Amino acid sequence: MRNKIQPTKIYCARWVIPVTRRTIEDGAVVVAGKFIASVGTRAKLVAQFPEASSEDFGAAAIIPGLVNCHSHLELTAMRGYLEDVEGDFFAWLRKLTIARMTRMTQDDLRVSATWGAFEAARAGVTCVGDASSWGDASMAALRDVRLRGIVYQEAISPDARMADELLSKLRVDVARLRELETELVRVGVSPHSPYAASEKLLEGVTDYALAAKLPLMIHAAESEAEDKLLKHGCGIFAESLARRGIEWRSPRMSPIQYLSTRGVLVARPLLAHCVRVDTADIELIKEACASVAHCPKSNLKLGHGHAPFDRFLDISKGFGSDSVASNNTCDMLEEARFATLLARLNRDEEGGEMYTAQHALTDATLGGARALGYEEQFSALNVGAEADLTIVNLDGAHQVPVHDPAHALIFSSSARDVALTMVAGREVYRDGQVTTIDEERLRARMAEIREKVTGDK
Ligand SMILES: [Zn+2]
């Protein structure tokens, strides 16, 4: 079985990019069990480990595993389903919620999440930060495909009268999900956003996260509608709350200020989006040691604009695809390319540090892992680290000639160029196959779910 942990093996490629130090030409990584035993030149390591088998990937780069800091795997079945309402964020959320809540069974959510994890594995993603309405689906998906990650169980309702009930339910959900935790997959919590969680729920979930030492993720400062509700108490979200008879007093401040004054930033949350943040907001994020999941493609596709990413240089940050309902792919190399191009668009004409391909590669790997709260146990190619790595072919017509592999990865490459994905020493994807799942069975179920989601069945 290919998905078994292998004996000591030397993976060789034209380039090895450890991220934390210089690129190694004609390099190799020795993997022993689930750990990296050595990183260096191919010639040196083949001599040093004469008993080990070796495999040469040729004109390719070995990099640390790519990290997707913000996804909604359970929504994978919504890919391409919401384009007709993209101009109206409220209608978009409503159409998505109706389909998820009324047309998909728990097994559908699980299959949808597993297809998302399958896509991630093919894209060289080894670690995921996933927000989920029913965490069991994402836990199962990550466990089945054998990716690493944190599943943030969501709590959603802007109605303060629901807060106690939702908090009790969250505790029950988390207790159940903790039973499903593995060495690779952990549980977190997510009060959905400042606009979809009441103040009471926000504070309650934060207190719970701090007491139970659970990682916390929240959507923040994503849209104009959210901005208007928080700062002025008007706009489409305010109108919807009024129509539903939900009392929601506008704090008259920015979403980040609001999260700060309500104590949410004390939990050092992962903040998804941060499109609409000013200098004071960025300072608050930095002071709180919170981190940001930057989702440039989703933000652009939904017309929310783009985050001032060039001003996030001192903040812990990684990239997120968001759901493929708003992307439409899980492709962190492409996400990194968009981030790099947009950072340059924003660049201060007075000068300021240029955001480079090397920066983007670091944020797509090590940066993302740190943003999710991991130390360096797997996120850089270091001896003793768990072997999470991705091998990307760099010999395509769209990549040749390669002058610098980091430039080729960020500016010329995409998920489709990934040759191998390894998590904790286990080959999860290679030779076009995800080794851990039955692709055809899953594909047939996705076709069924597509019919159900659209209401045709
Ligand atoms: Zn999201």
CSV table of C-alpha atoms and ligand atoms in Angstrom, one decimal:
chain,number,residue,atom,x,y,z
A,1,MET,CA,0.0,0.0,0.0
A,2,ARG,CA,1.5,3.3,-1.0
A,3,ASN,CA,-0.2,5.2,1.8
A,4,LYS,CA,1.7,3.3,4.5
A,5,ILE,CA,4.6,5.1,6.2
A,6,GLN,CA,7.7,4.2,4.2
A,7,PRO,CA,11.1,3.1,5.3
A,8,THR,CA,13.9,5.7,5.1
A,9,LYS,CA,13.8,7.2,1.7
A,10,ILE,CA,15.7,10.0,-0.1
A,11,TYR,CA,13.5,12.4,-2.2
A,12,CYS,CA,15.7,14.3,-4.7
A,13,ALA,CA,14.9,17.2,-6.9
A,14,ARG,CA,16.7,19.9,-8.9
A,15,TRP,CA,15.8,22.3,-6.1
A,16,VAL,CA,15.0,22.0,-2.4
A,17,ILE,CA,13.5,25.1,-0.8
A,18,PRO,CA,13.5,24.8,3.0
A,19,VAL,CA,12.0,28.3,3.3
A,20,THR,CA,13.9,29.0,6.5
A,21,ARG,CA,17.3,29.0,4.7
A,22,ARG,CA,18.8,29.1,1.3
A,23,THR,CA,17.6,27.0,-1.6
A,24,ILE,CA,19.7,23.9,-2.2
A,25,GLU,CA,20.4,23.0,-5.8
A,26,ASP,CA,20.5,19.3,-6.7
A,27,GLY,CA,19.0,18.8,-3.3
A,28,ALA,CA,17.4,16.0,-1.3
A,29,VAL,CA,15.3,15.4,1.8
A,30,VAL,CA,15.6,12.2,3.7
A,31,VAL,CA,12.4,11.0,5.3
A,32,ALA,CA,12.6,8.4,8.1
A,33,GLY,CA,9.2,7.3,9.4
A,34,LYS,CA,7.2,10.4,9.9
A,35,PHE,CA,10.2,12.7,10.4
A,36,ILE,CA,12.8,14.5,8.2
A,37,ALA,CA,16.1,12.9,8.9
A,38,SER,CA,18.3,15.2,6.8
A,39,VAL,CA,18.2,18.0,4.2
A,40,GLY,CA,21.1,18.8,1.9
A,41,THR,CA,22.7,18.1,-1.4
A,42,ARG,CA,21.8,14.9,-3.2
A,43,ALA,CA,25.4,13.8,-3.5
A,44,LYS,CA,26.0,14.2,0.3
A,45,LEU,CA,22.8,12.5,1.4
A,46,VAL,CA,23.0,9.5,-0.9
A,47,ALA,CA,26.5,8.9,0.5
A,48,GLN,CA,25.3,9.5,4.1
A,49,PHE,CA,22.3,7.1,3.8
A,50,PRO,CA,23.6,4.2,1.6
A,51,GLU,CA,20.9,1.8,2.8
A,52,ALA,CA,18.0,4.2,1.8
A,53,SER,CA,16.2,4.0,-1.5
A,54,SER,CA,16.1,7.2,-3.4
A,55,GLU,CA,13.8,8.8,-6.0
A,56,ASP,CA,14.7,11.7,-8.3
A,57,PHE,CA,11.8,14.0,-9.3
A,58,GLY,CA,14.1,15.8,-11.8
A,59,ALA,CA,13.2,19.4,-12.7
A,60,ALA,CA,11.0,20.0,-9.6
A,61,ALA,CA,11.1,21.8,-6.3
A,62,ILE,CA,10.6,20.2,-2.9
A,63,ILE,CA,9.0,22.7,-0.6
A,64,PRO,CA,7.3,22.5,2.9
A,65,GLY,CA,3.7,21.5,2.7
A,66,LEU,CA,1.3,24.3,1.5
A,67,VAL,CA,-1.1,25.5,4.2
A,68,ASN,CA,-4.7,26.6,3.5
A,69,CYS,CA,-5.5,28.8,6.5
A,70,HIS,CA,-9.2,29.3,5.7
A,71,SER,CA,-11.5,26.9,4.0
A,72,HIS,CA,-15.1,25.5,4.3
A,73,LEU,CA,-14.6,22.0,3.0
A,74,GLU,CA,-18.3,21.1,3.5
A,75,LEU,CA,-19.3,23.6,0.9
A,76,THR,CA,-17.3,22.0,-1.9
A,77,ALA,CA,-20.5,20.9,-3.5
A,78,MET,CA,-21.5,24.6,-3.9
A,79,ARG,CA,-18.7,25.2,-6.4
A,80,GLY,CA,-20.2,27.2,-9.3
A,81,TYR,CA,-23.7,27.2,-7.7
A,82,LEU,CA,-23.8,30.8,-6.5
A,83,GLU,CA,-22.5,32.9,-9.3
A,84,ASP,CA,-25.9,34.3,-10.1
A,85,VAL,CA,-26.1,36.1,-6.7
A,86,GLU,CA,-22.5,37.2,-6.4
A,87,GLY,CA,-23.4,40.8,-6.7
A,88,ASP,CA,-25.5,40.7,-3.5
A,89,PHE,CA,-23.6,39.3,-0.5
A,90,PHE,CA,-26.8,38.9,1.6
A,91,ALA,CA,-28.5,36.9,-1.2
A,92,TRP,CA,-25.3,34.9,-1.6
A,93,LEU,CA,-25.2,33.9,2.0
A,94,ARG,CA,-29.0,33.2,2.0
A,95,LYS,CA,-28.9,30.9,-1.1
A,96,LEU,CA,-25.9,29.0,0.4
A,97,THR,CA,-27.5,28.6,3.8
A,98,ILE,CA,-30.8,27.3,2.4
A,99,ALA,CA,-29.0,24.7,0.2
A,100,ARG,CA,-26.7,23.6,3.0
A,101,MET,CA,-29.4,23.4,5.7
A,102,THR,CA,-32.4,22.1,3.8
A,103,ARG,CA,-31.0,20.1,0.9
A,104,MET,CA,-27.8,18.4,2.2
A,105,THR,CA,-27.8,15.5,4.6
A,106,GLN,CA,-25.0,14.9,7.1
A,107,ASP,CA,-23.6,12.3,4.7
A,108,ASP,CA,-23.7,14.8,1.9
A,109,LEU,CA,-21.8,17.3,4.0
A,110,ARG,CA,-19.2,14.6,4.7
A,111,VAL,CA,-18.8,13.6,1.1
A,112,SER,CA,-18.6,17.3,0.0
A,113,ALA,CA,-15.9,17.9,2.7
A,114,THR,CA,-14.0,14.8,1.6
A,115,TRP,CA,-14.0,16.0,-2.0
A,116,GLY,CA,-12.6,19.3,-0.7
A,117,ALA,CA,-9.9,17.5,1.2
A,118,PHE,CA,-9.2,15.3,-1.9
A,119,GLU,CA,-8.8,18.5,-4.0
A,120,ALA,CA,-6.5,20.0,-1.3
A,121,ALA,CA,-4.3,16.9,-1.3
A,122,ARG,CA,-3.9,17.1,-5.1
A,123,ALA,CA,-3.0,20.7,-4.7
A,124,GLY,CA,-0.1,20.1,-2.4
A,125,VAL,CA,-1.9,21.3,0.7
A,126,THR,CA,-0.9,19.4,3.8
A,127,CYS,CA,-2.6,21.5,6.5
A,128,VAL,CA,-6.0,23.1,6.5
A,129,GLY,CA,-7.8,25.6,8.9
A,130,ASP,CA,-11.4,24.7,8.2
A,131,ALA,CA,-14.6,26.4,9.4
A,132,SER,CA,-17.5,24.1,9.6
A,133,SER,CA,-21.2,24.2,10.5
A,134,TRP,CA,-21.0,20.5,11.4
A,135,GLY,CA,-17.4,19.8,12.4
A,136,ASP,CA,-17.9,16.0,12.1
A,137,ALA,CA,-17.9,16.3,8.3
A,138,SER,CA,-14.5,18.1,8.2
A,139,MET,CA,-13.0,15.9,10.9
A,140,ALA,CA,-13.9,12.8,8.9
A,141,ALA,CA,-12.7,14.3,5.6
A,142,LEU,CA,-9.3,15.3,7.0
A,143,ARG,CA,-8.9,12.0,8.8
A,144,ASP,CA,-10.0,10.0,5.7
A,145,VAL,CA,-7.7,11.8,3.3
A,146,ARG,CA,-5.0,12.0,6.0
A,147,LEU,CA,-4.3,15.7,6.0
A,148,ARG,CA,-3.3,17.8,9.0
A,149,GLY,CA,-5.6,20.6,10.2
A,150,ILE,CA,-7.8,22.4,12.7
A,151,VAL,CA,-11.6,22.1,12.4
A,152,TYR,CA,-13.3,25.2,13.8
A,153,GLN,CA,-16.8,24.3,14.9
A,154,GLU,CA,-19.0,27.3,14.1
A,155,ALA,CA,-21.6,28.9,16.3
A,156,ILE,CA,-23.9,31.2,14.4
A,157,SER,CA,-26.8,33.5,15.4
A,158,PRO,CA,-27.0,37.3,15.6
A,159,ASP,CA,-30.0,36.9,18.0
A,160,ALA,CA,-28.8,37.3,21.6
A,161,ARG,CA,-31.8,35.2,22.8
A,162,MET,CA,-30.2,32.2,21.2
A,163,ALA,CA,-26.7,32.6,22.7
A,164,ASP,CA,-27.1,30.4,25.8
A,165,GLU,CA,-28.6,27.5,23.8
A,166,LEU,CA,-25.9,27.8,21.1
A,167,LEU,CA,-23.1,27.9,23.7
A,168,SER,CA,-24.5,24.7,25.3
A,169,LYS,CA,-24.7,23.1,21.9
A,170,LEU,CA,-21.1,24.2,21.1
A,171,ARG,CA,-19.8,22.5,24.3
A,172,VAL,CA,-21.6,19.3,23.4
A,173,ASP,CA,-20.3,19.5,19.8
A,174,VAL,CA,-16.7,20.1,20.9
A,175,ALA,CA,-16.8,17.2,23.4
A,176,ARG,CA,-17.9,14.9,20.6
A,177,LEU,CA,-15.4,16.2,18.1
A,178,ARG,CA,-12.5,15.9,20.7
A,179,GLU,CA,-13.2,12.2,20.6
A,180,LEU,CA,-12.3,12.3,16.9
A,181,GLU,CA,-9.1,14.2,17.3
A,182,THR,CA,-5.9,12.5,16.1
A,183,GLU,CA,-2.2,13.5,16.1
A,184,LEU,CA,-3.0,15.4,12.9
A,185,VAL,CA,-6.5,16.8,13.3
A,186,ARG,CA,-7.5,19.1,16.1
A,187,VAL,CA,-10.7,21.0,17.1
A,188,GLY,CA,-11.2,24.7,17.4
A,189,VAL,CA,-14.2,27.0,17.7
A,190,SER,CA,-15.6,29.9,15.6
A,191,PRO,CA,-18.2,32.4,16.5
A,192,HIS,CA,-19.0,33.0,12.8
A,193,SER,CA,-18.4,36.8,12.5
A,194,PRO,CA,-19.3,40.1,14.1
A,195,TYR,CA,-22.5,40.3,12.1
A,196,ALA,CA,-23.7,36.7,12.4
A,197,ALA,CA,-22.8,36.2,16.1
A,198,SER,CA,-24.5,38.3,18.8
A,199,GLU,CA,-22.3,40.1,21.3
A,200,LYS,CA,-23.3,37.6,23.9
A,201,LEU,CA,-22.3,34.7,21.7
A,202,LEU,CA,-19.0,36.3,20.8
A,203,GLU,CA,-18.1,36.8,24.4
A,204,GLY,CA,-19.4,33.4,25.5
A,205,VAL,CA,-17.4,31.5,22.8
A,206,THR,CA,-14.3,33.5,23.5
A,207,ASP,CA,-14.5,32.8,27.3
A,208,TYR,CA,-15.0,29.1,26.5
A,209,ALA,CA,-12.1,29.0,24.0
A,210,LEU,CA,-9.8,30.6,26.6
A,211,ALA,CA,-10.9,28.3,29.4
A,212,ALA,CA,-10.8,25.1,27.3
A,213,LYS,CA,-7.6,26.2,25.4
A,214,LEU,CA,-9.3,25.9,22.0
A,215,PRO,CA,-8.0,27.8,19.0
A,216,LEU,CA,-10.5,30.4,17.8
A,217,MET,CA,-11.2,31.6,14.3
A,218,ILE,CA,-13.6,34.3,13.1
A,219,HIS,CA,-14.5,36.0,9.9
A,220,ALA,CA,-13.8,39.7,10.3
A,221,ALA,CA,-13.9,43.0,8.2
A,222,GLU,CA,-14.8,41.1,5.0
A,223,SER,CA,-17.5,43.2,3.3
A,224,GLU,CA,-19.0,46.7,3.0
A,225,ALA,CA,-22.3,45.3,4.4
A,226,GLU,CA,-20.5,44.3,7.6
A,227,ASP,CA,-18.7,47.6,7.8
A,228,LYS,CA,-21.9,49.6,7.5
A,229,LEU,CA,-23.7,47.5,10.2
A,230,LEU,CA,-20.8,47.8,12.7
A,231,LYS,CA,-19.9,51.5,12.0
A,232,HIS,CA,-23.3,53.0,11.2
A,233,GLY,CA,-26.1,50.5,12.0
A,234,CYS,CA,-27.3,50.6,8.4
A,235,GLY,CA,-27.1,48.6,5.1
A,236,ILE,CA,-28.4,45.2,4.0
A,237,PHE,CA,-27.4,43.3,7.1
A,238,ALA,CA,-29.1,45.9,9.4
A,239,GLU,CA,-32.2,45.7,7.2
A,240,SER,CA,-32.3,42.0,7.4
A,241,LEU,CA,-31.9,41.9,11.2
A,242,ALA,CA,-34.7,44.4,11.5
A,243,ARG,CA,-37.0,42.4,9.2
A,244,ARG,CA,-36.3,39.3,11.4
A,245,GLY,CA,-37.1,41.2,14.6
A,246,ILE,CA,-33.6,40.7,16.0
A,247,GLU,CA,-32.4,43.5,18.2
A,248,TRP,CA,-28.8,44.3,17.2
A,249,ARG,CA,-27.3,47.6,18.5
A,250,SER,CA,-24.5,48.9,16.3
A,251,PRO,CA,-21.3,49.5,18.3
A,252,ARG,CA,-20.4,52.4,16.0
A,253,MET,CA,-16.9,51.2,15.5
A,254,SER,CA,-14.9,49.1,13.0
A,255,PRO,CA,-15.2,45.3,13.2
A,256,ILE,CA,-11.7,44.9,14.5
A,257,GLN,CA,-12.2,47.6,17.2
A,258,TYR,CA,-15.4,45.8,18.1
A,259,LEU,CA,-13.6,42.4,18.5
A,260,SER,CA,-11.0,44.2,20.6
A,261,THR,CA,-13.5,45.9,23.0
A,262,ARG,CA,-15.5,42.6,23.4
A,263,GLY,CA,-12.3,40.7,24.4
A,264,VAL,CA,-12.2,38.5,21.4
A,265,LEU,CA,-8.7,39.5,20.5
A,266,VAL,CA,-7.5,38.2,23.9
A,267,ALA,CA,-7.9,34.7,22.4
A,268,ARG,CA,-5.4,35.6,19.7
A,269,PRO,CA,-7.9,34.6,17.0
A,270,LEU,CA,-7.3,33.7,13.4
A,271,LEU,CA,-9.1,36.5,11.6
A,272,ALA,CA,-10.3,35.5,8.1
A,273,HIS,CA,-10.3,38.3,5.5
A,274,CYS,CA,-9.5,41.7,7.1
A,275,VAL,CA,-10.3,43.5,3.9
A,276,ARG,CA,-11.6,46.6,5.5
A,277,VAL,CA,-9.0,47.5,8.1
A,278,ASP,CA,-7.3,50.8,8.8
A,279,THR,CA,-4.0,51.7,10.5
A,280,ALA,CA,-5.6,51.5,14.0
A,281,ASP,CA,-7.1,48.1,13.2
A,282,ILE,CA,-3.8,46.8,12.0
A,283,GLU,CA,-2.1,48.0,15.2
A,284,LEU,CA,-4.8,46.2,17.3
A,285,ILE,CA,-4.2,43.0,15.4
A,286,LYS,CA,-0.5,43.3,15.9
A,287,GLU,CA,-0.7,44.2,19.6
A,288,ALA,CA,-3.0,41.2,20.3
A,289,CYS,CA,-0.7,38.8,18.4
A,290,ALA,CA,-3.8,37.7,16.4
A,291,SER,CA,-3.2,36.4,12.9
A,292,VAL,CA,-4.8,36.9,9.5
A,293,ALA,CA,-6.0,34.4,6.9
A,294,HIS,CA,-5.6,36.4,3.7
A,295,CYS,CA,-8.1,35.3,1.0
A,296,PRO,CA,-7.4,37.4,-2.0
A,297,LYS,CA,-9.3,35.4,-4.7
A,298,SER,CA,-12.5,35.0,-2.7
A,299,ASN,CA,-12.5,38.7,-1.7
A,300,LEU,CA,-12.1,39.7,-5.4
A,301,LYS,CA,-14.7,37.3,-6.7
A,302,LEU,CA,-17.4,38.4,-4.3
A,303,GLY,CA,-16.5,42.0,-5.1
A,304,HIS,CA,-15.4,42.8,-1.5
A,305,GLY,CA,-12.2,44.4,-2.7
A,306,HIS,CA,-8.7,43.5,-1.4
A,307,ALA,CA,-7.0,43.6,1.9
A,308,PRO,CA,-4.1,46.1,2.4
A,309,PHE,CA,-1.8,43.1,2.5
A,310,ASP,CA,1.3,45.2,1.9
A,311,ARG,CA,0.7,46.6,5.4
A,312,PHE,CA,0.5,43.2,7.0
A,313,LEU,CA,4.2,42.5,6.8
A,314,ASP,CA,4.6,42.5,10.7
A,315,ILE,CA,1.5,40.4,11.3
A,316,SER,CA,1.3,36.6,11.5
A,317,LYS,CA,-0.5,35.6,8.3
A,318,GLY,CA,-1.1,32.9,5.8
A,319,PHE,CA,-3.4,32.4,2.7
A,320,GLY,CA,-6.9,31.0,2.6
A,321,SER,CA,-9.0,29.8,-0.3
A,322,ASP,CA,-12.2,30.4,1.6
A,323,SER,CA,-14.9,28.0,0.3
A,324,VAL,CA,-14.7,27.0,-3.4
A,325,ALA,CA,-18.2,28.5,-3.6
A,326,SER,CA,-16.4,31.8,-3.8
A,327,ASN,CA,-13.0,31.0,-5.4
A,328,ASN,CA,-13.5,28.4,-7.2
A,329,THR,CA,-10.5,26.3,-6.5
A,330,CYS,CA,-8.3,25.3,-3.6
A,331,ASP,CA,-4.9,26.4,-5.1
A,332,MET,CA,-2.5,28.0,-2.7
A,333,LEU,CA,0.1,28.7,-5.4
A,334,GLU,CA,-2.5,30.7,-7.3
A,335,GLU,CA,-3.6,32.3,-4.0
A,336,ALA,CA,0.0,33.3,-3.3
A,337,ARG,CA,0.3,34.7,-6.8
A,338,PHE,CA,-2.8,36.9,-6.4
A,339,ALA,CA,-1.5,38.0,-3.0
A,340,THR,CA,1.8,39.0,-4.4
A,341,LEU,CA,0.3,40.9,-7.4
A,342,LEU,CA,-2.2,42.7,-5.2
A,343,ALA,CA,0.5,43.6,-2.6
A,344,ARG,CA,2.4,45.3,-5.4
A,345,LEU,CA,-0.8,47.1,-6.6
A,346,ASN,CA,-1.1,48.6,-3.1
A,347,ARG,CA,2.6,49.4,-2.8
A,348,ASP,CA,3.4,52.9,-1.5
A,349,GLU,CA,4.9,54.9,-4.3
A,350,GLU,CA,7.4,56.4,-1.8
A,351,GLY,CA,9.1,53.0,-1.6
A,352,GLY,CA,8.5,50.4,1.0
A,353,GLU,CA,9.5,46.8,0.9
A,354,MET,CA,8.6,44.9,-2.2
A,355,TYR,CA,6.6,41.7,-1.5
A,356,THR,CA,8.6,39.0,-3.3
A,357,ALA,CA,8.0,35.4,-4.4
A,358,GLN,CA,10.1,34.3,-1.5
A,359,HIS,CA,7.8,36.1,0.9
A,360,ALA,CA,4.8,34.5,-0.7
A,361,LEU,CA,6.3,31.1,-0.5
A,362,THR,CA,7.1,31.6,3.2
A,363,ASP,CA,3.5,32.8,3.9
A,364,ALA,CA,2.0,29.9,1.9
A,365,THR,CA,3.9,27.4,4.1
A,366,LEU,CA,5.5,28.4,7.4
A,367,GLY,CA,3.5,31.6,7.7
A,368,GLY,CA,0.2,29.8,7.3
A,369,ALA,CA,1.2,27.2,9.9
A,370,ARG,CA,2.1,29.9,12.4
A,371,ALA,CA,-1.1,31.7,11.7
A,372,LEU,CA,-3.0,28.5,12.7
A,373,GLY,CA,-1.0,28.5,15.9
A,374,TYR,CA,1.5,25.7,15.0
A,375,GLU,CA,5.1,25.9,15.9
A,376,GLU,CA,7.7,24.7,13.5
A,377,GLN,CA,7.1,21.0,14.1
A,378,PHE,CA,6.3,20.4,10.4
A,379,SER,CA,6.1,23.7,8.5
A,380,ALA,CA,9.7,24.1,7.3
A,381,LEU,CA,12.1,21.5,6.0
A,382,ASN,CA,14.1,21.1,9.2
A,383,VAL,CA,15.8,18.0,10.6
A,384,GLY,CA,13.6,16.5,13.2
A,385,ALA,CA,10.4,18.1,11.9
A,386,GLU,CA,7.5,16.0,10.8
A,387,ALA,CA,7.8,15.4,7.1
A,388,ASP,CA,5.0,17.5,5.5
A,389,LEU,CA,6.2,18.4,2.1
A,390,THR,CA,5.1,19.1,-1.4
A,391,ILE,CA,6.9,18.4,-4.7
A,392,VAL,CA,6.1,20.7,-7.6
A,393,ASN,CA,7.1,19.9,-11.2
A,394,LEU,CA,8.9,22.8,-12.8
A,395,ASP,CA,9.4,21.5,-16.3
A,396,GLY,CA,6.1,22.5,-18.0
A,397,ALA,CA,5.9,24.6,-21.1
A,398,HIS,CA,4.5,27.4,-18.9
A,399,GLN,CA,7.5,27.2,-16.5
A,400,VAL,CA,10.6,26.6,-18.6
A,401,PRO,CA,13.2,28.2,-18.4
A,402,VAL,CA,13.5,28.4,-14.6
A,403,HIS,CA,16.0,31.1,-13.4
A,404,ASP,CA,14.8,31.0,-9.8
A,405,PRO,CA,12.5,28.2,-8.5
A,406,ALA,CA,10.7,30.5,-6.1
A,407,HIS,CA,9.8,32.8,-9.0
A,408,ALA,CA,8.7,29.9,-11.1
A,409,LEU,CA,6.5,28.5,-8.3
A,410,ILE,CA,4.7,31.7,-7.5
A,411,PHE,CA,4.5,33.3,-11.0
A,412,SER,CA,4.2,30.3,-13.3
A,413,SER,CA,2.9,27.4,-11.3
A,414,SER,CA,-0.4,26.2,-10.0
A,415,ALA,CA,-1.9,23.2,-8.1
A,416,ARG,CA,-2.0,21.2,-11.3
A,417,ASP,CA,1.8,21.1,-11.3
A,418,VAL,CA,2.0,19.3,-7.9
A,419,ALA,CA,3.7,15.8,-8.2
A,420,LEU,CA,3.6,14.6,-4.6
A,421,THR,CA,2.0,15.6,-1.3
A,422,MET,CA,3.3,14.1,2.0
A,423,VAL,CA,1.9,14.5,5.4
A,424,ALA,CA,3.9,13.3,8.5
A,425,GLY,CA,5.9,11.0,6.2
A,426,ARG,CA,3.0,9.5,4.4
A,427,GLU,CA,2.5,9.9,0.7
A,428,VAL,CA,-1.1,11.2,0.4
A,429,TYR,CA,-0.9,12.1,-3.3
A,430,ARG,CA,1.4,10.9,-6.1
A,431,ASP,CA,1.2,10.0,-9.8
A,432,GLY,CA,-2.1,11.7,-10.2
A,433,GLN,CA,-3.8,9.6,-7.4
A,434,VAL,CA,-4.9,10.5,-3.9
A,435,THR,CA,-3.9,7.2,-2.3
A,436,THR,CA,-6.2,7.4,0.7
A,437,ILE,CA,-9.7,7.4,-0.8
A,438,ASP,CA,-11.9,5.8,-3.5
A,439,GLU,CA,-12.1,8.6,-6.0
A,440,GLU,CA,-14.7,7.1,-8.3
A,441,ARG,CA,-17.2,6.4,-5.5
A,442,LEU,CA,-16.8,9.9,-4.2
A,443,ARG,CA,-17.2,11.4,-7.7
A,444,ALA,CA,-20.5,9.5,-8.2
A,445,ARG,CA,-21.8,10.8,-4.8
A,446,MET,CA,-20.7,14.3,-5.7
A,447,ALA,CA,-22.8,14.1,-8.9
A,448,GLU,CA,-25.9,13.1,-6.8
A,449,ILE,CA,-25.3,15.9,-4.3
A,450,ARG,CA,-25.0,18.4,-7.2
A,451,GLU,CA,-28.5,17.5,-8.2
A,452,LYS,CA,-29.9,17.8,-4.7
A,453,VAL,CA,-28.2,21.2,-4.0
A,454,THR,CA,-29.7,22.7,-7.1
A,455,GLY,CA,-33.1,21.4,-6.2
A,456,ASP,CA,-33.4,19.1,-9.2
A,457,LYS,CA,-33.8,16.0,-7.1
B,1,ZN,ZN,-15.1,31.9,5.3
